[in-house]
PDB file of C-alpha atoms in Angstrom:
ATOM      1  CA  UNK A1284      -4.481 -12.925  -5.852  1.00  0.00           C
ATOM      2  CA  UNK A1285      -3.238 -11.286  -8.981  1.00  0.00           C
ATOM      3  CA  UNK A1286      -5.579 -11.970 -11.876  1.00  0.00           C
ATOM      4  CA  UNK A1287      -2.945 -11.783 -14.598  1.00  0.00           C
ATOM      5  CA  UNK A1288      -0.791 -14.596 -13.259  1.00  0.00           C
ATOM      6  CA  UNK A1289      -3.146 -17.557 -13.803  1.00  0.00           C
ATOM      7  CA  UNK A1290      -6.590 -17.942 -15.280  1.00  0.00           C
ATOM      8  CA  UNK A1291      -9.664 -18.474 -13.151  1.00  0.00           C
ATOM      9  CA  UNK A1292     -11.052 -21.988 -12.849  1.00  0.00           C
ATOM     10  CA  UNK A1293     -14.594 -22.880 -11.833  1.00  0.00           C
ATOM     11  CA  UNK A1294     -14.956 -26.005  -9.717  1.00  0.00           C
ATOM     12  CA  UNK A1295     -18.232 -27.891 -10.118  1.00  0.00           C
ATOM     13  CA  UNK A1296     -18.863 -29.952  -6.990  1.00  0.00           C
ATOM     14  CA  UNK A1297     -21.789 -32.385  -6.872  1.00  0.00           C
ATOM     15  CA  UNK A1298     -22.852 -34.639  -4.029  1.00  0.00           C
ATOM     16  CA  UNK A1299     -25.566 -37.005  -2.890  1.00  0.00           C
ATOM     17  CA  UNK A1300     -26.326 -37.422   0.808  1.00  0.00           C
ATOM     18  CA  UNK A1301     -26.650 -41.125   1.513  1.00  0.00           C
ATOM     19  CA  UNK A1302     -28.758 -40.704   4.646  1.00  0.00           C
ATOM     20  CA  UNK A1303     -31.246 -38.196   3.218  1.00  0.00           C
ATOM     21  CA  UNK A1304     -31.009 -38.951  -0.527  1.00  0.00           C
ATOM     22  CA  UNK A1305     -30.550 -35.242  -1.263  1.00  0.00           C
ATOM     23  CA  UNK A1306     -28.639 -34.051  -4.272  1.00  0.00           C
ATOM     24  CA  UNK A1307     -26.604 -30.884  -4.227  1.00  0.00           C
ATOM     25  CA  UNK A1308     -24.065 -28.962  -6.204  1.00  0.00           C
ATOM     26  CA  UNK A1309     -22.050 -25.803  -6.001  1.00  0.00           C
ATOM     27  CA  UNK A1310     -19.744 -23.818  -8.209  1.00  0.00           C
ATOM     28  CA  UNK A1311     -16.573 -22.327  -6.732  1.00  0.00           C
ATOM     29  CA  UNK A1312     -14.608 -19.632  -8.560  1.00  0.00           C
ATOM     30  CA  UNK A1313     -11.180 -20.784  -7.444  1.00  0.00           C
ATOM     31  CA  UNK A1314      -9.333 -17.510  -8.007  1.00  0.00           C
ATOM     32  CA  UNK A1315     -11.795 -15.543  -5.895  1.00  0.00           C
ATOM     33  CA  UNK A1316     -11.953 -18.266  -3.247  1.00  0.00           C
ATOM     34  CA  UNK A1317      -8.166 -18.408  -2.875  1.00  0.00           C
ATOM     35  CA  UNK A1318      -7.848 -14.610  -2.696  1.00  0.00           C
ATOM     36  CA  UNK A1319      -9.474 -14.711   0.754  1.00  0.00           C
ATOM     37  CA  UNK A1320      -6.357 -16.437   2.218  1.00  0.00           C
ATOM     38  CA  UNK A1321      -8.384 -18.462   4.704  1.00  0.00           C
ATOM     39  CA  UNK A1322      -6.842 -21.843   5.505  1.00  0.00           C
ATOM     40  CA  UNK A1323      -9.907 -22.992   7.468  1.00  0.00           C
ATOM     41  CA  UNK A1324     -12.210 -22.393   4.511  1.00  0.00           C
ATOM     42  CA  UNK A1325      -9.740 -24.143   2.226  1.00  0.00           C
ATOM     43  CA  UNK A1326      -9.720 -27.212   4.495  1.00  0.00           C
ATOM     44  CA  UNK A1327     -13.513 -27.180   4.552  1.00  0.00           C
ATOM     45  CA  UNK A1328     -13.625 -27.000   0.741  1.00  0.00           C
ATOM     46  CA  UNK A1329     -11.216 -29.942   0.503  1.00  0.00           C
ATOM     47  CA  UNK A1330     -13.384 -31.958   2.872  1.00  0.00           C
ATOM     48  CA  UNK A1331     -16.478 -31.201   0.788  1.00  0.00           C
ATOM     49  CA  UNK A1332     -14.667 -32.157  -2.428  1.00  0.00           C
ATOM     50  CA  UNK A1333     -13.303 -35.397  -0.971  1.00  0.00           C
ATOM     51  CA  UNK A1334     -16.774 -36.422   0.225  1.00  0.00           C
ATOM     52  CA  UNK A1335     -18.495 -35.424  -3.022  1.00  0.00           C
ATOM     53  CA  UNK A1336     -19.202 -37.309  -6.235  1.00  0.00           C
ATOM     54  CA  UNK A1337     -16.499 -35.256  -7.968  1.00  0.00           C
ATOM     55  CA  UNK A1338     -13.239 -35.853  -6.086  1.00  0.00           C
ATOM     56  CA  UNK A1339     -11.241 -35.110  -9.248  1.00  0.00           C
ATOM     57  CA  UNK A1340     -11.810 -31.393  -8.581  1.00  0.00           C
ATOM     58  CA  UNK A1341      -8.994 -31.646  -6.020  1.00  0.00           C
ATOM     59  CA  UNK A1342      -6.658 -32.410  -8.914  1.00  0.00           C
ATOM     60  CA  UNK A1343      -7.758 -29.179 -10.617  1.00  0.00           C
ATOM     61  CA  UNK A1344      -6.963 -27.224  -7.452  1.00  0.00           C
ATOM     62  CA  UNK A1345      -3.497 -28.796  -7.249  1.00  0.00           C
ATOM     63  CA  UNK A1346      -2.778 -28.010 -10.921  1.00  0.00           C
ATOM     64  CA  UNK A1347      -3.975 -24.429 -10.479  1.00  0.00           C
ATOM     65  CA  UNK A1348      -1.766 -23.965  -7.398  1.00  0.00           C
ATOM     66  CA  UNK A1349       1.283 -25.414  -9.163  1.00  0.00           C
ATOM     67  CA  UNK A1350       0.655 -23.193 -12.179  1.00  0.00           C
ATOM     68  CA  UNK A1351       0.383 -20.157  -9.900  1.00  0.00           C
ATOM     69  CA  UNK A1352       3.704 -20.944  -8.219  1.00  0.00           C
ATOM     70  CA  UNK A1353       5.400 -21.450 -11.600  1.00  0.00           C
ATOM     71  CA  UNK A1354       4.136 -18.101 -12.850  1.00  0.00           C
ATOM     72  CA  UNK A1355       5.177 -16.046  -9.801  1.00  0.00           C
ATOM     73  CA  UNK A1356       8.888 -15.904 -10.670  1.00  0.00           C
ATOM     74  CA  UNK A1357       8.444 -14.473 -14.198  1.00  0.00           C
ATOM     75  CA  UNK A1358       5.897 -11.997 -12.795  1.00  0.00           C
ATOM     76  CA  UNK A1359       8.296 -10.891 -10.051  1.00  0.00           C
ATOM     77  CA  UNK A1360      11.172 -10.551 -12.544  1.00  0.00           C
ATOM     78  CA  UNK A1361       9.027  -8.357 -14.756  1.00  0.00           C
ATOM     79  CA  UNK A1362       8.039  -6.184 -11.796  1.00  0.00           C
ATOM     80  CA  UNK A1363      11.638  -5.886 -10.570  1.00  0.00           C
ATOM     81  CA  UNK A1364      12.774  -4.790 -14.040  1.00  0.00           C
ATOM     82  CA  UNK A1365       9.962  -2.262 -14.108  1.00  0.00           C
ATOM     83  CA  UNK A1366      10.996  -0.998 -10.663  1.00  0.00           C
ATOM     84  CA  UNK A1367      14.591  -0.618 -11.813  1.00  0.00           C
ATOM     85  CA  UNK A1368      13.454   1.425 -14.818  1.00  0.00           C
ATOM     86  CA  UNK A1369      11.194   3.558 -12.620  1.00  0.00           C
ATOM     87  CA  UNK A1370      13.993   4.260 -10.133  1.00  0.00           C
ATOM     88  CA  UNK A1371      16.194   5.423 -13.003  1.00  0.00           C
ATOM     89  CA  UNK A1372      13.387   7.594 -14.354  1.00  0.00           C
ATOM     90  CA  UNK A1373      12.741   9.042 -10.868  1.00  0.00           C
ATOM     91  CA  UNK A1374      16.424   9.877 -10.475  1.00  0.00           C
ATOM     92  CA  UNK A1375      16.419  11.737 -13.815  1.00  0.00           C
ATOM     93  CA  UNK A1376      13.174  13.539 -12.998  1.00  0.00           C
ATOM     94  CA  UNK A1377      14.484  14.644  -9.585  1.00  0.00           C
ATOM     95  CA  UNK A1378      17.590  16.056 -11.264  1.00  0.00           C
ATOM     96  CA  UNK A1379      15.388  17.862 -13.777  1.00  0.00           C
ATOM     97  CA  UNK A1380      13.174  19.283 -11.000  1.00  0.00           C
ATOM     98  CA  UNK A1381      16.225  20.546  -9.102  1.00  0.00           C
ATOM     99  CA  UNK A1382      17.604  22.147 -12.258  1.00  0.00           C
ATOM    100  CA  UNK A1383      14.290  23.850 -13.027  1.00  0.00           C
ATOM    101  CA  UNK A1384      14.060  25.144  -9.450  1.00  0.00           C
ATOM    102  CA  UNK A1385      17.553  26.577  -9.720  1.00  0.00           C
ATOM    103  CA  UNK A1386      16.800  28.210 -13.084  1.00  0.00           C
ATOM    104  CA  UNK A1387      13.471  29.588 -11.891  1.00  0.00           C
ATOM    105  CA  UNK A1388      14.930  31.047  -8.699  1.00  0.00           C
ATOM    106  CA  UNK A1389      17.390  33.152 -10.710  1.00  0.00           C
ATOM    107  CA  UNK A1390      14.494  35.404 -11.749  1.00  0.00           C
ATOM    108  CA  UNK A1391      12.247  37.655  -9.759  1.00  0.00           C
ATOM    109  CA  UNK A1392       8.734  36.502  -9.025  1.00  0.00           C
ATOM    110  CA  UNK A1393       5.940  37.417 -11.421  1.00  0.00           C
ATOM    111  CA  UNK A1394       8.312  37.921 -14.338  1.00  0.00           C
ATOM    112  CA  UNK A1395       7.570  36.042 -17.579  1.00  0.00           C
ATOM    113  CA  UNK A1396      10.628  33.731 -17.376  1.00  0.00           C
ATOM    114  CA  UNK A1397       9.805  32.884 -13.744  1.00  0.00           C
ATOM    115  CA  UNK A1398       6.219  31.976 -14.673  1.00  0.00           C
ATOM    116  CA  UNK A1399       7.299  29.881 -17.681  1.00  0.00           C
ATOM    117  CA  UNK A1400       9.788  27.930 -15.618  1.00  0.00           C
ATOM    118  CA  UNK A1401       7.149  27.551 -12.890  1.00  0.00           C
ATOM    119  CA  UNK A1402       4.796  25.887 -15.384  1.00  0.00           C
ATOM    120  CA  UNK A1403       7.575  23.537 -16.575  1.00  0.00           C
ATOM    121  CA  UNK A1404       8.478  22.776 -12.959  1.00  0.00           C
ATOM    122  CA  UNK A1405       4.875  21.900 -12.164  1.00  0.00           C
ATOM    123  CA  UNK A1406       4.722  19.492 -15.134  1.00  0.00           C
ATOM    124  CA  UNK A1407       7.962  17.796 -14.093  1.00  0.00           C
ATOM    125  CA  UNK A1408       6.742  17.439 -10.494  1.00  0.00           C
ATOM    126  CA  UNK A1409       3.554  15.786 -11.762  1.00  0.00           C
ATOM    127  CA  UNK A1410       5.619  13.351 -13.835  1.00  0.00           C
ATOM    128  CA  UNK A1411       7.766  12.652 -10.773  1.00  0.00           C
ATOM    129  CA  UNK A1412       4.786  11.962  -8.533  1.00  0.00           C
ATOM    130  CA  UNK A1413       3.284   9.628 -11.164  1.00  0.00           C
ATOM    131  CA  UNK A1414       6.558   7.716 -11.448  1.00  0.00           C
ATOM    132  CA  UNK A1415       6.797   7.382  -7.653  1.00  0.00           C
ATOM    133  CA  UNK A1416       3.221   6.097  -7.526  1.00  0.00           C
ATOM    134  CA  UNK A1417       4.000   3.480 -10.186  1.00  0.00           C
ATOM    135  CA  UNK A1418       7.067   2.414  -8.207  1.00  0.00           C
ATOM    136  CA  UNK A1419       4.998   1.996  -5.028  1.00  0.00           C
ATOM    137  CA  UNK A1420       2.403  -0.026  -6.953  1.00  0.00           C
ATOM    138  CA  UNK A1421       5.088  -2.360  -8.313  1.00  0.00           C
ATOM    139  CA  UNK A1422       6.505  -2.868  -4.806  1.00  0.00           C
ATOM    140  CA  UNK A1423       3.011  -3.603  -3.511  1.00  0.00           C
ATOM    141  CA  UNK A1424       2.462  -6.112  -6.339  1.00  0.00           C
ATOM    142  CA  UNK A1425       5.626  -8.000  -5.439  1.00  0.00           C
ATOM    143  CA  UNK A1426       4.678  -8.139  -1.758  1.00  0.00           C
ATOM    144  CA  UNK A1427       1.182  -9.313  -2.677  1.00  0.00           C
ATOM    145  CA  UNK A1428       2.467 -12.073  -4.921  1.00  0.00           C
ATOM    146  CA  UNK A1429       4.856 -13.236  -2.186  1.00  0.00           C
ATOM    147  CA  UNK A1430       1.960 -13.382   0.277  1.00  0.00           C
ATOM    148  CA  UNK A1431      -0.172 -15.288  -2.232  1.00  0.00           C
ATOM    149  CA  UNK A1432       2.673 -17.718  -2.909  1.00  0.00           C
ATOM    150  CA  UNK A1433       3.073 -18.481   0.815  1.00  0.00           C
ATOM    151  CA  UNK A1434      -0.653 -19.162   1.100  1.00  0.00           C
ATOM    152  CA  UNK A1435      -0.651 -21.403  -1.982  1.00  0.00           C
ATOM    153  CA  UNK A1436       2.319 -23.371  -0.616  1.00  0.00           C
ATOM    154  CA  UNK A1437       0.413 -23.922   2.639  1.00  0.00           C
ATOM    155  CA  UNK A1438      -2.577 -25.139   0.639  1.00  0.00           C
ATOM    156  CA  UNK A1439      -0.411 -27.584  -1.320  1.00  0.00           C
ATOM    157  CA  UNK A1440       1.051 -28.824   1.964  1.00  0.00           C
ATOM    158  CA  UNK A1441      -2.471 -29.416   3.325  1.00  0.00           C
ATOM    159  CA  UNK A1442      -3.451 -31.312   0.181  1.00  0.00           C
ATOM    160  CA  UNK A1443      -0.539 -33.631   0.761  1.00  0.00           C
TER     161      UNK A1443
END
């Protein structure tokens, strides 16, 4: 789950066993719990909440899930715009790298102009690799948010 999309909510679940007169409580960090993507554990949590003294916590889960789904589209749009900008930057950097290679190769090795252009070429290649890494990260973020959204939709379906 991507932390920046929605805030974390703590669920406070309290119960009293009728047959043993035991009291109990637990705190669930919803964001961390949902990041596991385990439907079985989610069903078990729902069962515990529904049998507890605090069944209104289910409402908090539903609101959190709906908020997450609402926030995925703006997040994806922002990432797609960023990817578009990165692709444009990568295209320009690749052109610059090719130009520097061409200019450098006009000189003999170990001459001052060759070395200067080699240093510039190295800097441009580093910029290019950084831009490509940022592009891959943005693609990974979009895939992750899509996966999270599918899981959240399944959870909402289970909640009814």
